[in-house]
């Protein structure tokens, strides 16, 4: 009996150690609504915008795109992304698809990471590359540059995502133009493009310094 208890204790302890080891960073699950309507609009987006015909809005991520929200808080940005249809004010985007913009992750200024959309489902955050990319939004703007804690959180999240997916590139939204004339770019309307300056060059440099060992590409 004593032996059995000893064995069971050992098994329990090793399980605790393994689960602690695999839980490398803290991510708070905070899913936006991904119901039938978002699914339908996402399948349509894949077809109309990317020219990809599928019955489900699934993606195979190979690019991580870093963004900033250009203002707001976790609450206001979450509520915004949670809307399924895009607002009228975003006319350039609305003309191309009714699907609202969103992102897979949202990172607060203190580095807290929220997970909004399953990594393998489409989120609309980067023209031409949504079918193969994970979008990471950060609370901040040009006037309110991203924090050191966000630098660390983004680097940790990238490291975590590289263990789960075959990620080849990490780019800032401002850098997506470099993919425009390549095979990776899938957008049926050659004129659909908007210039972006998020998430800021200094931030990108700082994140890249922490993930040099991952050998990820910044351009095609
Ligand atoms: Zn962006």
mmCIF file of C-alpha atoms and ligand atoms in Angstrom:
data_model
loop_
_atom_site.group_PDB
_atom_site.id
_atom_site.type_symbol
_atom_site.label_atom_id
_atom_site.label_comp_id
_atom_site.label_asym_id
_atom_site.label_seq_id
_atom_site.Cartn_x
_atom_site.Cartn_y
_atom_site.Cartn_z
ATOM 1 C CA UNK A 1 0.000 0.000 0.000
ATOM 2 C CA UNK A 2 2.806 2.401 0.970
ATOM 3 C CA UNK A 3 4.527 1.628 -2.324
ATOM 4 C CA UNK A 4 1.352 2.364 -4.252
ATOM 5 C CA UNK A 5 0.860 5.719 -2.544
ATOM 6 C CA UNK A 6 4.519 6.546 -3.217
ATOM 7 C CA UNK A 7 4.087 5.687 -6.920
ATOM 8 C CA UNK A 8 0.879 7.695 -7.226
ATOM 9 C CA UNK A 9 2.543 10.698 -5.554
ATOM 10 C CA UNK A 10 5.436 10.481 -7.996
ATOM 11 C CA UNK A 11 3.055 10.341 -10.988
ATOM 12 C CA UNK A 12 1.099 13.307 -9.649
ATOM 13 C CA UNK A 13 4.252 15.361 -9.085
ATOM 14 C CA UNK A 14 5.647 14.632 -12.543
ATOM 15 C CA UNK A 15 2.317 15.624 -14.117
ATOM 16 C CA UNK A 16 2.369 18.943 -12.271
ATOM 17 C CA UNK A 17 5.949 19.574 -13.447
ATOM 18 C CA UNK A 18 5.089 18.735 -17.073
ATOM 19 C CA UNK A 19 2.007 20.974 -17.098
ATOM 20 C CA UNK A 20 4.014 23.867 -15.618
ATOM 21 C CA UNK A 21 6.709 23.417 -18.232
ATOM 22 C CA UNK A 22 4.295 23.389 -21.184
ATOM 23 C CA UNK A 23 2.434 26.418 -19.880
ATOM 24 C CA UNK A 24 5.230 28.778 -20.895
ATOM 25 C CA UNK A 25 3.290 32.031 -20.923
ATOM 26 C CA UNK A 26 0.008 33.227 -19.498
ATOM 27 C CA UNK A 27 -2.689 33.814 -22.089
ATOM 28 C CA UNK A 28 -6.191 34.811 -21.091
ATOM 29 C CA UNK A 29 -8.874 33.233 -23.256
ATOM 30 C CA UNK A 30 -11.366 35.978 -24.193
ATOM 31 C CA UNK A 31 -13.018 34.826 -27.423
ATOM 32 C CA UNK A 32 -15.000 37.216 -29.611
ATOM 33 C CA UNK A 33 -18.231 35.866 -31.083
ATOM 34 C CA UNK A 34 -17.407 33.531 -33.969
ATOM 35 C CA UNK A 35 -20.925 32.388 -34.795
ATOM 36 C CA UNK A 36 -22.621 31.243 -37.984
ATOM 37 C CA UNK A 37 -22.720 34.771 -39.402
ATOM 38 C CA UNK A 38 -19.004 35.477 -38.801
ATOM 39 C CA UNK A 39 -18.200 32.037 -40.204
ATOM 40 C CA UNK A 40 -20.254 32.735 -43.350
ATOM 41 C CA UNK A 41 -18.687 36.186 -43.870
ATOM 42 C CA UNK A 42 -15.203 34.733 -43.295
ATOM 43 C CA UNK A 43 -15.752 31.951 -45.863
ATOM 44 C CA UNK A 44 -16.981 34.654 -48.279
ATOM 45 C CA UNK A 45 -13.910 36.787 -47.478
ATOM 46 C CA UNK A 46 -11.611 33.880 -48.297
ATOM 47 C CA UNK A 47 -13.379 33.421 -51.628
ATOM 48 C CA UNK A 48 -13.959 37.031 -52.713
ATOM 49 C CA UNK A 49 -10.793 38.659 -51.407
ATOM 50 C CA UNK A 50 -8.211 35.863 -51.433
ATOM 51 C CA UNK A 51 -9.696 33.712 -54.217
ATOM 52 C CA UNK A 52 -9.645 30.682 -51.891
ATOM 53 C CA UNK A 53 -12.674 28.388 -51.931
ATOM 54 C CA UNK A 54 -13.292 26.490 -48.675
ATOM 55 C CA UNK A 55 -16.353 25.405 -46.705
ATOM 56 C CA UNK A 56 -14.748 26.449 -43.381
ATOM 57 C CA UNK A 57 -12.850 29.676 -42.563
ATOM 58 C CA UNK A 58 -9.684 27.835 -41.542
ATOM 59 C CA UNK A 59 -6.148 29.114 -42.095
ATOM 60 C CA UNK A 60 -2.638 27.686 -41.843
ATOM 61 C CA UNK A 61 -0.603 30.435 -40.183
ATOM 62 C CA UNK A 62 2.897 31.148 -41.469
ATOM 63 C CA UNK A 63 3.103 34.914 -40.819
ATOM 64 C CA UNK A 64 2.593 36.849 -37.581
ATOM 65 C CA UNK A 65 1.539 40.481 -38.133
ATOM 66 C CA UNK A 66 2.037 42.938 -35.268
ATOM 67 C CA UNK A 67 -0.278 45.949 -34.987
ATOM 68 C CA UNK A 68 -1.343 48.728 -32.669
ATOM 69 C CA UNK A 69 -4.966 49.656 -32.162
ATOM 70 C CA UNK A 70 -4.493 53.441 -32.598
ATOM 71 C CA UNK A 71 -6.245 54.089 -29.301
ATOM 72 C CA UNK A 72 -8.819 52.725 -26.881
ATOM 73 C CA UNK A 73 -8.603 50.131 -24.124
ATOM 74 C CA UNK A 74 -8.928 46.344 -23.938
ATOM 75 C CA UNK A 75 -12.644 46.806 -23.313
ATOM 76 C CA UNK A 76 -13.363 49.222 -26.174
ATOM 77 C CA UNK A 77 -11.216 47.285 -28.660
ATOM 78 C CA UNK A 78 -12.680 43.934 -27.618
ATOM 79 C CA UNK A 79 -16.206 45.317 -28.042
ATOM 80 C CA UNK A 80 -15.263 46.748 -31.436
ATOM 81 C CA UNK A 81 -13.806 43.456 -32.724
ATOM 82 C CA UNK A 82 -16.761 41.572 -31.270
ATOM 83 C CA UNK A 83 -19.078 43.214 -33.814
ATOM 84 C CA UNK A 84 -19.493 40.871 -36.743
ATOM 85 C CA UNK A 85 -20.152 43.401 -39.485
ATOM 86 C CA UNK A 86 -17.781 46.241 -40.283
ATOM 87 C CA UNK A 87 -18.882 49.792 -39.465
ATOM 88 C CA UNK A 88 -20.001 52.176 -42.228
ATOM 89 C CA UNK A 89 -17.141 54.569 -41.418
ATOM 90 C CA UNK A 90 -14.601 52.088 -42.810
ATOM 91 C CA UNK A 91 -15.835 52.579 -46.361
ATOM 92 C CA UNK A 92 -12.691 51.406 -48.208
ATOM 93 C CA UNK A 93 -12.823 48.113 -46.295
ATOM 94 C CA UNK A 94 -16.600 47.790 -46.324
ATOM 95 C CA UNK A 95 -16.692 48.076 -50.122
ATOM 96 C CA UNK A 96 -14.621 44.860 -50.253
ATOM 97 C CA UNK A 97 -16.355 42.791 -47.551
ATOM 98 C CA UNK A 98 -18.944 43.127 -44.775
ATOM 99 C CA UNK A 99 -16.766 41.094 -42.407
ATOM 100 C CA UNK A 100 -15.545 43.190 -39.466
ATOM 101 C CA UNK A 101 -11.874 43.625 -38.682
ATOM 102 C CA UNK A 102 -10.468 41.682 -35.725
ATOM 103 C CA UNK A 103 -7.279 40.025 -34.513
ATOM 104 C CA UNK A 104 -6.271 36.723 -32.936
ATOM 105 C CA UNK A 105 -4.562 38.357 -29.936
ATOM 106 C CA UNK A 106 -4.897 41.650 -28.089
ATOM 107 C CA UNK A 107 -2.120 42.819 -25.743
ATOM 108 C CA UNK A 108 -2.636 45.427 -23.043
ATOM 109 C CA UNK A 109 -0.078 48.089 -22.130
ATOM 110 C CA UNK A 110 0.949 46.065 -19.048
ATOM 111 C CA UNK A 111 1.735 43.062 -21.257
ATOM 112 C CA UNK A 112 -1.403 41.022 -20.482
ATOM 113 C CA UNK A 113 -2.202 38.799 -23.465
ATOM 114 C CA UNK A 114 -5.797 38.075 -24.488
ATOM 115 C CA UNK A 115 -6.687 35.394 -27.035
ATOM 116 C CA UNK A 116 -9.714 36.450 -29.120
ATOM 117 C CA UNK A 117 -9.782 34.180 -32.177
ATOM 118 C CA UNK A 118 -8.610 30.580 -32.641
ATOM 119 C CA UNK A 119 -5.189 30.649 -34.364
ATOM 120 C CA UNK A 120 -6.509 28.453 -37.178
ATOM 121 C CA UNK A 121 -9.520 30.622 -38.018
ATOM 122 C CA UNK A 122 -9.515 33.660 -40.295
ATOM 123 C CA UNK A 123 -9.439 37.128 -38.742
ATOM 124 C CA UNK A 124 -9.511 40.258 -40.898
ATOM 125 C CA UNK A 125 -6.477 42.395 -39.996
ATOM 126 C CA UNK A 126 -4.091 42.544 -42.963
ATOM 127 C CA UNK A 127 -5.151 42.908 -46.607
ATOM 128 C CA UNK A 128 -3.705 40.212 -48.871
ATOM 129 C CA UNK A 129 -2.327 38.073 -46.031
ATOM 130 C CA UNK A 130 -5.253 37.152 -43.757
ATOM 131 C CA UNK A 131 -5.475 33.623 -45.190
ATOM 132 C CA UNK A 132 -2.047 32.750 -43.744
ATOM 133 C CA UNK A 133 -1.452 35.100 -40.839
ATOM 134 C CA UNK A 134 -2.030 35.554 -37.131
ATOM 135 C CA UNK A 135 -2.849 39.138 -36.141
ATOM 136 C CA UNK A 136 -1.569 40.544 -32.838
ATOM 137 C CA UNK A 137 -3.043 43.895 -31.778
ATOM 138 C CA UNK A 138 -1.466 46.045 -29.067
ATOM 139 C CA UNK A 139 -3.190 48.822 -27.142
ATOM 140 C CA UNK A 140 -1.367 51.972 -28.233
ATOM 141 C CA UNK A 141 -0.969 54.559 -30.959
ATOM 142 C CA UNK A 142 1.557 56.858 -32.614
ATOM 143 C CA UNK A 143 1.087 59.338 -29.754
ATOM 144 C CA UNK A 144 1.133 56.575 -27.151
ATOM 145 C CA UNK A 145 4.009 54.276 -28.277
ATOM 146 C CA UNK A 146 3.934 50.627 -27.222
ATOM 147 C CA UNK A 147 5.523 49.824 -23.845
ATOM 148 C CA UNK A 148 8.532 47.707 -22.842
ATOM 149 C CA UNK A 149 6.098 45.229 -21.282
ATOM 150 C CA UNK A 150 4.369 44.909 -24.646
ATOM 151 C CA UNK A 151 7.756 44.309 -26.306
ATOM 152 C CA UNK A 152 8.381 41.374 -23.940
ATOM 153 C CA UNK A 153 4.810 40.055 -24.236
ATOM 154 C CA UNK A 154 4.935 40.124 -28.056
ATOM 155 C CA UNK A 155 8.304 38.332 -28.079
ATOM 156 C CA UNK A 156 7.013 35.679 -25.657
ATOM 157 C CA UNK A 157 3.826 35.211 -27.669
ATOM 158 C CA UNK A 158 5.790 34.835 -30.922
ATOM 159 C CA UNK A 159 8.027 32.232 -29.246
ATOM 160 C CA UNK A 160 4.916 30.392 -28.019
ATOM 161 C CA UNK A 161 3.228 30.490 -31.453
ATOM 162 C CA UNK A 162 6.369 29.206 -33.181
ATOM 163 C CA UNK A 163 6.086 26.026 -31.089
ATOM 164 C CA UNK A 164 2.513 25.484 -32.300
ATOM 165 C CA UNK A 165 2.661 26.565 -35.949
ATOM 166 C CA UNK A 166 5.158 26.646 -38.816
ATOM 167 C CA UNK A 167 5.765 30.387 -38.595
ATOM 168 C CA UNK A 168 8.215 31.775 -41.156
ATOM 169 C CA UNK A 169 7.739 35.538 -40.919
ATOM 170 C CA UNK A 170 7.139 38.178 -38.265
ATOM 171 C CA UNK A 171 6.249 41.571 -39.679
ATOM 172 C CA UNK A 172 4.763 44.867 -38.636
ATOM 173 C CA UNK A 173 1.568 45.934 -40.391
ATOM 174 C CA UNK A 174 3.620 48.815 -41.846
ATOM 175 C CA UNK A 175 5.798 46.229 -43.629
ATOM 176 C CA UNK A 176 3.066 44.231 -45.381
ATOM 177 C CA UNK A 177 3.575 46.263 -48.572
ATOM 178 C CA UNK A 178 6.743 44.196 -49.168
ATOM 179 C CA UNK A 179 4.575 41.141 -49.851
ATOM 180 C CA UNK A 180 2.377 42.895 -52.409
ATOM 181 C CA UNK A 181 4.173 41.703 -55.518
ATOM 182 C CA UNK A 182 4.884 38.194 -54.213
ATOM 183 C CA UNK A 183 3.143 34.826 -54.425
ATOM 184 C CA UNK A 184 2.119 35.061 -50.760
ATOM 185 C CA UNK A 185 -0.086 38.086 -51.509
ATOM 186 C CA UNK A 186 -3.636 36.972 -52.270
ATOM 187 C CA UNK A 187 -6.031 39.816 -53.042
ATOM 188 C CA UNK A 188 -8.312 39.682 -56.061
ATOM 189 C CA UNK A 189 -8.572 43.496 -56.338
ATOM 190 C CA UNK A 190 -5.120 44.917 -57.207
ATOM 191 C CA UNK A 191 -6.241 48.395 -56.070
ATOM 192 C CA UNK A 192 -7.357 47.323 -52.592
ATOM 193 C CA UNK A 193 -4.523 48.524 -50.377
ATOM 194 C CA UNK A 194 -4.153 50.963 -47.468
ATOM 195 C CA UNK A 195 -0.891 52.441 -46.146
ATOM 196 C CA UNK A 196 -0.170 51.592 -42.509
ATOM 197 C CA UNK A 197 2.370 52.816 -39.975
ATOM 198 C CA UNK A 198 1.581 50.529 -37.037
ATOM 199 C CA UNK A 199 3.074 49.232 -34.759
ATOM 200 C CA UNK A 200 6.135 51.577 -34.998
ATOM 201 C CA UNK A 201 9.718 50.925 -36.102
ATOM 202 C CA UNK A 202 11.337 51.176 -32.666
ATOM 203 C CA UNK A 203 8.883 48.631 -31.266
ATOM 204 C CA UNK A 204 9.570 46.216 -34.122
ATOM 205 C CA UNK A 205 13.329 46.546 -33.617
ATOM 206 C CA UNK A 206 12.984 45.888 -29.886
ATOM 207 C CA UNK A 207 10.791 42.799 -30.394
ATOM 208 C CA UNK A 208 13.140 41.400 -33.043
ATOM 209 C CA UNK A 209 16.139 41.763 -30.698
ATOM 210 C CA UNK A 210 14.453 39.317 -28.289
ATOM 211 C CA UNK A 211 13.677 36.666 -30.913
ATOM 212 C CA UNK A 212 16.868 36.672 -33.028
ATOM 213 C CA UNK A 213 17.407 32.971 -32.270
ATOM 214 C CA UNK A 214 14.099 32.024 -33.948
ATOM 215 C CA UNK A 215 15.500 33.076 -37.352
ATOM 216 C CA UNK A 216 12.191 34.453 -38.577
ATOM 217 C CA UNK A 217 12.086 36.470 -41.773
ATOM 218 C CA UNK A 218 10.885 40.086 -41.893
ATOM 219 C CA UNK A 219 10.299 40.176 -45.632
ATOM 220 C CA UNK A 220 9.660 37.726 -48.479
HETATM 221 ZN ZN1 LIG B 1 -2.672 47.312 -38.183
#
